[in-house]
Amino acid sequence: QVQLVESGGGLVQDGGSLRLSCVASGNILSINKMSWYRWVPGKQRELVAGVTSGDSTNYADPVKGRFTIFRDNAKNTVYLQMNSLKPEDTGVYYCRANLRQYSTNYYRDYWGQGTQVTVSS
């Protein structure tokens, strides 16, 4: 059973920083892309940042220069360092991983349960 567990969310003031973590577990053979998404009520979940197994990254325009995504493959973990936070960064942040288990011959996507980030003005 694959599990993605996020942590690091919380309440922070405008201009503050947070680091989110997402650990994947469950008989994992290999992980392709790992990503962070944000959801706010009334909107669709949107991509914040992604990182490939080769450490290529992509970011949503609003977070470029403020957020950094990176991963530790030995720990099956992806991080999102969020600096200069703004109230509009508020939302539930979800981790997504495209991975393959030892027991399968295909990759599929898994999601974490989400962690709340609230930026006060």
Backbone as CSV, one residue per row, in Angstrom:
resi,resn,N_x,N_y,N_z,CA_x,CA_y,CA_z,C_x,C_y,C_z
1,GLN,0.847,-1.193,0.000,0.000,0.000,0.000,0.882,1.242,0.000
2,VAL,0.765,2.034,-1.054,1.551,3.263,-1.149,0.909,4.347,-0.304
3,GLN,1.737,5.077,0.396,1.269,6.228,1.163,2.167,7.415,0.873
4,LEU,1.537,8.576,0.717,2.258,9.847,0.626,1.802,10.684,1.812
5,VAL,2.739,11.062,2.649,2.401,11.799,3.859,3.088,13.156,3.833
6,GLU,2.263,14.204,3.813,2.772,15.577,3.813,2.874,16.112,5.238
7,SER,3.759,17.053,5.425,3.887,17.741,6.698,4.512,19.106,6.450
8,GLY,4.460,19.957,7.477,5.107,21.254,7.394,4.187,22.437,7.189
9,GLY,2.910,22.166,6.981,1.983,23.278,6.808,1.738,24.000,8.123
10,GLY,1.032,25.119,8.044,0.725,25.874,9.237,0.319,27.294,8.926
11,LEU,0.302,28.095,9.958,-0.068,29.510,9.850,1.196,30.354,9.902
12,VAL,1.332,31.258,8.954,2.511,32.119,8.893,2.089,33.499,8.439
13,GLN,2.838,34.495,8.831,2.519,35.869,8.433,3.023,36.171,7.023
14,ASP,2.408,37.161,6.435,2.831,37.667,5.126,4.345,37.915,5.143
15,GLY,5.041,37.354,4.150,6.491,37.500,4.076,7.273,36.400,4.748
16,GLY,6.591,35.511,5.442,7.243,34.424,6.148,7.603,33.257,5.251
17,SER,8.118,32.199,5.883,8.567,31.020,5.153,8.025,29.744,5.788
18,LEU,7.873,28.735,4.963,7.526,27.392,5.405,8.230,26.396,4.494
19,ARG,8.497,25.222,5.040,9.012,24.127,4.224,8.062,22.945,4.371
20,LEU,7.521,22.512,3.243,6.670,21.333,3.215,7.496,20.105,2.858
21,SER,7.101,18.976,3.415,7.750,17.699,3.112,6.694,16.678,2.728
22,CYS,7.083,15.756,1.871,6.187,14.667,1.472,7.031,13.409,1.353
23,VAL,6.686,12.425,2.161,7.419,11.156,2.165,6.545,10.075,1.534
24,ALA,7.102,9.381,0.567,6.407,8.270,-0.077,6.921,6.952,0.486
25,SER,5.990,6.035,0.749,6.375,4.733,1.281,5.475,3.661,0.707
26,GLY,5.946,2.400,0.784,5.106,1.309,0.328,5.665,0.492,-0.814
27,ASN,6.788,-0.192,-0.573,7.312,-1.142,-1.545,7.596,-0.461,-2.891
28,ILE,8.237,0.693,-2.834,8.455,1.515,-4.017,9.749,1.144,-4.729
29,LEU,9.638,0.898,-6.031,10.811,0.585,-6.830,11.441,1.848,-7.391
30,SER,10.597,2.726,-7.925,11.128,3.909,-8.592,10.073,5.006,-8.616
31,ILE,10.542,6.262,-8.537,9.641,7.409,-8.593,10.053,8.315,-9.747
32,ASN,9.111,8.615,-10.618,9.353,9.584,-11.680,9.166,10.990,-11.125
33,LYS,8.208,11.695,-11.656,8.002,13.076,-11.248,7.296,13.155,-9.903
34,MET,7.700,14.148,-9.104,7.023,14.476,-7.858,6.611,15.937,-7.942
35,SER,5.421,16.225,-7.456,4.873,17.572,-7.641,4.112,18.027,-6.410
36,TRP,3.947,19.334,-6.334,3.084,19.951,-5.322,1.960,20.699,-6.036
37,TYR,0.760,20.535,-5.504,-0.419,21.212,-6.004,-1.063,21.981,-4.862
38,ARG,-1.841,22.994,-5.227,-2.592,23.773,-4.241,-4.061,23.774,-4.614
39,TRP,-4.888,23.656,-3.570,-6.326,23.733,-3.764,-6.899,24.762,-2.815
40,VAL,-7.772,25.594,-3.367,-8.545,26.524,-2.553,-10.011,26.318,-2.880
41,PRO,-10.901,26.541,-1.924,-12.327,26.305,-2.160,-12.828,27.090,-3.366
42,GLY,-13.591,26.410,-4.192,-14.172,27.066,-5.353,-13.300,27.045,-6.588
43,LYS,-12.090,26.488,-6.456,-11.180,26.421,-7.599,-10.683,25.002,-7.791
44,GLN,-10.163,24.759,-8.973,-9.557,23.460,-9.233,-8.167,23.408,-8.623
45,ARG,-7.763,22.192,-8.320,-6.411,21.999,-7.829,-5.435,22.452,-8.920
46,GLU,-4.413,23.220,-8.540,-3.485,23.744,-9.537,-2.047,23.379,-9.189
47,LEU,-1.264,23.179,-10.226,0.139,22.825,-10.051,0.911,24.009,-9.506
48,VAL,1.710,23.746,-8.478,2.594,24.767,-7.917,4.012,24.566,-8.431
49,ALA,4.508,23.324,-8.321,5.874,23.035,-8.752,6.042,21.537,-8.935
50,GLY,6.973,21.158,-9.801,7.264,19.751,-10.028,8.751,19.541,-10.220
51,VAL,9.193,18.305,-9.933,10.611,17.954,-10.110,10.684,16.523,-10.634
52,THR,11.484,16.336,-11.677,11.631,15.010,-12.265,12.690,14.208,-11.517
53,SER,12.811,12.951,-11.900,13.841,12.111,-11.290,15.238,12.609,-11.638
54,GLY,15.345,13.374,-12.720,16.628,13.961,-13.105,16.832,15.364,-12.565
55,ASP,15.945,15.777,-11.644,16.026,17.072,-10.967,15.714,18.269,-11.858
56,SER,15.032,18.047,-12.970,14.494,19.174,-13.725,13.249,19.679,-13.012
57,THR,13.115,20.990,-12.933,12.012,21.568,-12.179,11.152,22.468,-13.057
58,ASN,9.906,22.633,-12.639,9.032,23.614,-13.265,8.168,24.242,-12.168
59,TYR,7.792,25.486,-12.389,7.045,26.252,-11.387,5.899,27.007,-12.042
60,ALA,4.839,27.186,-11.271,3.779,28.093,-11.679,4.330,29.514,-11.625
61,ASP,3.896,30.345,-12.541,4.444,31.701,-12.622,4.360,32.479,-11.309
62,PRO,3.247,32.393,-10.570,3.138,33.209,-9.344,4.153,32.864,-8.258
63,VAL,4.775,31.684,-8.329,5.688,31.283,-7.257,7.146,31.310,-7.692
64,LYS,7.400,31.578,-8.956,8.784,31.607,-9.439,9.595,32.645,-8.673
65,GLY,10.773,32.213,-8.253,11.647,33.100,-7.501,11.383,33.108,-6.009
66,ARG,10.269,32.520,-5.583,9.935,32.472,-4.152,9.928,31.042,-3.598
67,PHE,9.501,30.099,-4.424,9.417,28.698,-3.997,10.517,27.885,-4.664
68,THR,10.987,26.877,-3.950,11.970,25.946,-4.492,11.545,24.525,-4.180
69,ILE,11.483,23.696,-5.214,11.160,22.284,-5.024,12.449,21.478,-5.184
70,PHE,12.619,20.497,-4.310,13.776,19.614,-4.430,13.417,18.283,-3.786
71,ARG,14.200,17.261,-4.101,13.880,15.927,-3.628,15.117,15.218,-3.116
72,ASP,14.857,14.244,-2.252,15.899,13.355,-1.737,15.486,11.951,-2.148
73,ASN,16.085,11.445,-3.198,15.669,10.153,-3.731,15.931,8.999,-2.767
74,ALA,16.964,9.115,-1.977,17.271,8.056,-1.017,16.188,7.923,0.040
75,LYS,15.475,9.024,0.269,14.417,9.026,1.289,13.026,9.054,0.678
76,ASN,12.948,8.980,-0.645,11.636,9.054,-1.334,10.845,10.263,-0.856
77,THR,11.513,11.384,-0.765,10.923,12.583,-0.193,11.071,13.768,-1.137
78,VAL,10.024,14.560,-1.196,10.072,15.811,-1.946,9.747,16.952,-0.992
79,TYR,10.406,18.073,-1.206,10.243,19.240,-0.355,9.768,20.434,-1.184
80,LEU,9.127,21.361,-0.500,8.782,22.633,-1.123,9.154,23.730,-0.136
81,GLN,10.226,24.437,-0.449,10.640,25.572,0.357,9.894,26.803,-0.142
82,MET,9.118,27.392,0.733,8.286,28.530,0.362,8.754,29.760,1.127
83,ASN,9.268,30.731,0.407,9.738,31.987,1.002,8.872,33.143,0.515
84,SER,8.974,34.249,1.220,8.220,35.454,0.847,6.754,35.129,0.618
85,LEU,6.180,34.402,1.529,4.788,33.956,1.371,3.832,35.129,1.354
86,LYS,2.760,34.955,0.578,1.724,35.969,0.421,0.380,35.364,0.800
87,PRO,-0.573,36.182,1.166,-1.901,35.646,1.498,-2.497,34.812,0.375
88,GLU,-2.200,35.148,-0.863,-2.750,34.378,-1.989,-2.109,33.002,-2.142
89,ASP,-1.087,32.701,-1.341,-0.506,31.355,-1.335,-1.301,30.405,-0.441
90,THR,-2.245,30.948,0.284,-3.059,30.141,1.192,-3.804,29.041,0.448
91,GLY,-3.849,27.867,1.053,-4.579,26.757,0.470,-4.142,25.438,1.078
92,VAL,-4.719,24.368,0.575,-4.293,23.024,0.960,-3.297,22.553,-0.087
93,TYR,-2.140,22.154,0.372,-1.070,21.721,-0.528,-1.013,20.195,-0.547
94,TYR,-1.051,19.670,-1.763,-1.045,18.223,-1.958,0.226,17.800,-2.686
95,CYS,0.721,16.670,-2.288,1.865,16.050,-2.947,1.350,14.996,-3.939
96,ARG,1.984,14.920,-5.068,1.654,13.918,-6.084,2.946,13.247,-6.523
97,ALA,2.901,11.930,-6.661,4.089,11.197,-7.099,3.695,10.169,-8.143
98,ASN,4.452,10.109,-9.204,4.279,9.091,-10.240,5.315,8.011,-9.977
99,LEU,4.858,6.843,-9.570,5.820,5.853,-9.103,5.424,4.439,-9.489
100,ARG,6.411,3.556,-9.324,6.192,2.139,-9.609,6.585,1.331,-8.367
101,GLN,5.754,0.379,-8.041,6.059,-0.540,-6.954,6.810,-1.764,-7.481
102,TYR,7.482,-2.474,-6.597,8.181,-3.702,-6.977,7.221,-4.730,-7.565
103,SER,5.980,-4.727,-7.088,5.016,-5.753,-7.475,4.311,-5.465,-8.789
104,THR,4.633,-4.338,-9.446,3.950,-3.982,-10.697,4.960,-3.697,-11.801
105,ASN,4.454,-3.587,-13.029,5.328,-3.248,-14.157,4.860,-1.956,-14.823
106,TYR,4.232,-1.078,-14.046,3.758,0.181,-14.592,3.874,1.267,-13.531
107,TYR,3.850,2.505,-14.002,3.845,3.673,-13.126,2.424,4.202,-13.029
108,ARG,2.101,4.743,-11.877,0.820,5.413,-11.698,0.982,6.528,-10.678
109,ASP,-0.036,7.419,-10.659,-0.010,8.575,-9.776,-0.648,8.267,-8.427
110,TYR,-0.024,8.827,-7.395,-0.574,8.760,-6.058,-0.593,10.170,-5.470
111,TRP,-1.538,10.385,-4.559,-1.701,11.694,-3.923,-1.621,11.554,-2.403
112,GLY,-1.104,12.599,-1.772,-1.147,12.679,-0.328,-2.470,13.234,0.152
113,GLN,-2.598,13.361,1.456,-3.863,13.783,2.055,-3.976,15.301,2.153
114,GLY,-2.873,16.011,1.928,-2.890,17.469,1.944,-2.461,18.051,3.276
115,THR,-1.884,19.236,3.203,-1.508,19.973,4.400,-1.902,21.430,4.207
116,GLN,-2.501,22.014,5.224,-3.030,23.380,5.120,-1.920,24.403,5.319
117,VAL,-1.884,25.364,4.418,-0.995,26.513,4.553,-1.865,27.761,4.587
118,THR,-1.693,28.558,5.625,-2.451,29.797,5.759,-1.482,30.949,5.976
119,VAL,-1.578,31.944,5.098,-0.716,33.120,5.193,-1.590,34.306,5.573
120,SER,-1.324,34.881,6.718,-2.129,36.005,7.185,-1.503,37.323,6.750
121,SER,-2.386,38.285,6.497,-1.912,39.603,6.037,-1.666,40.525,7.211
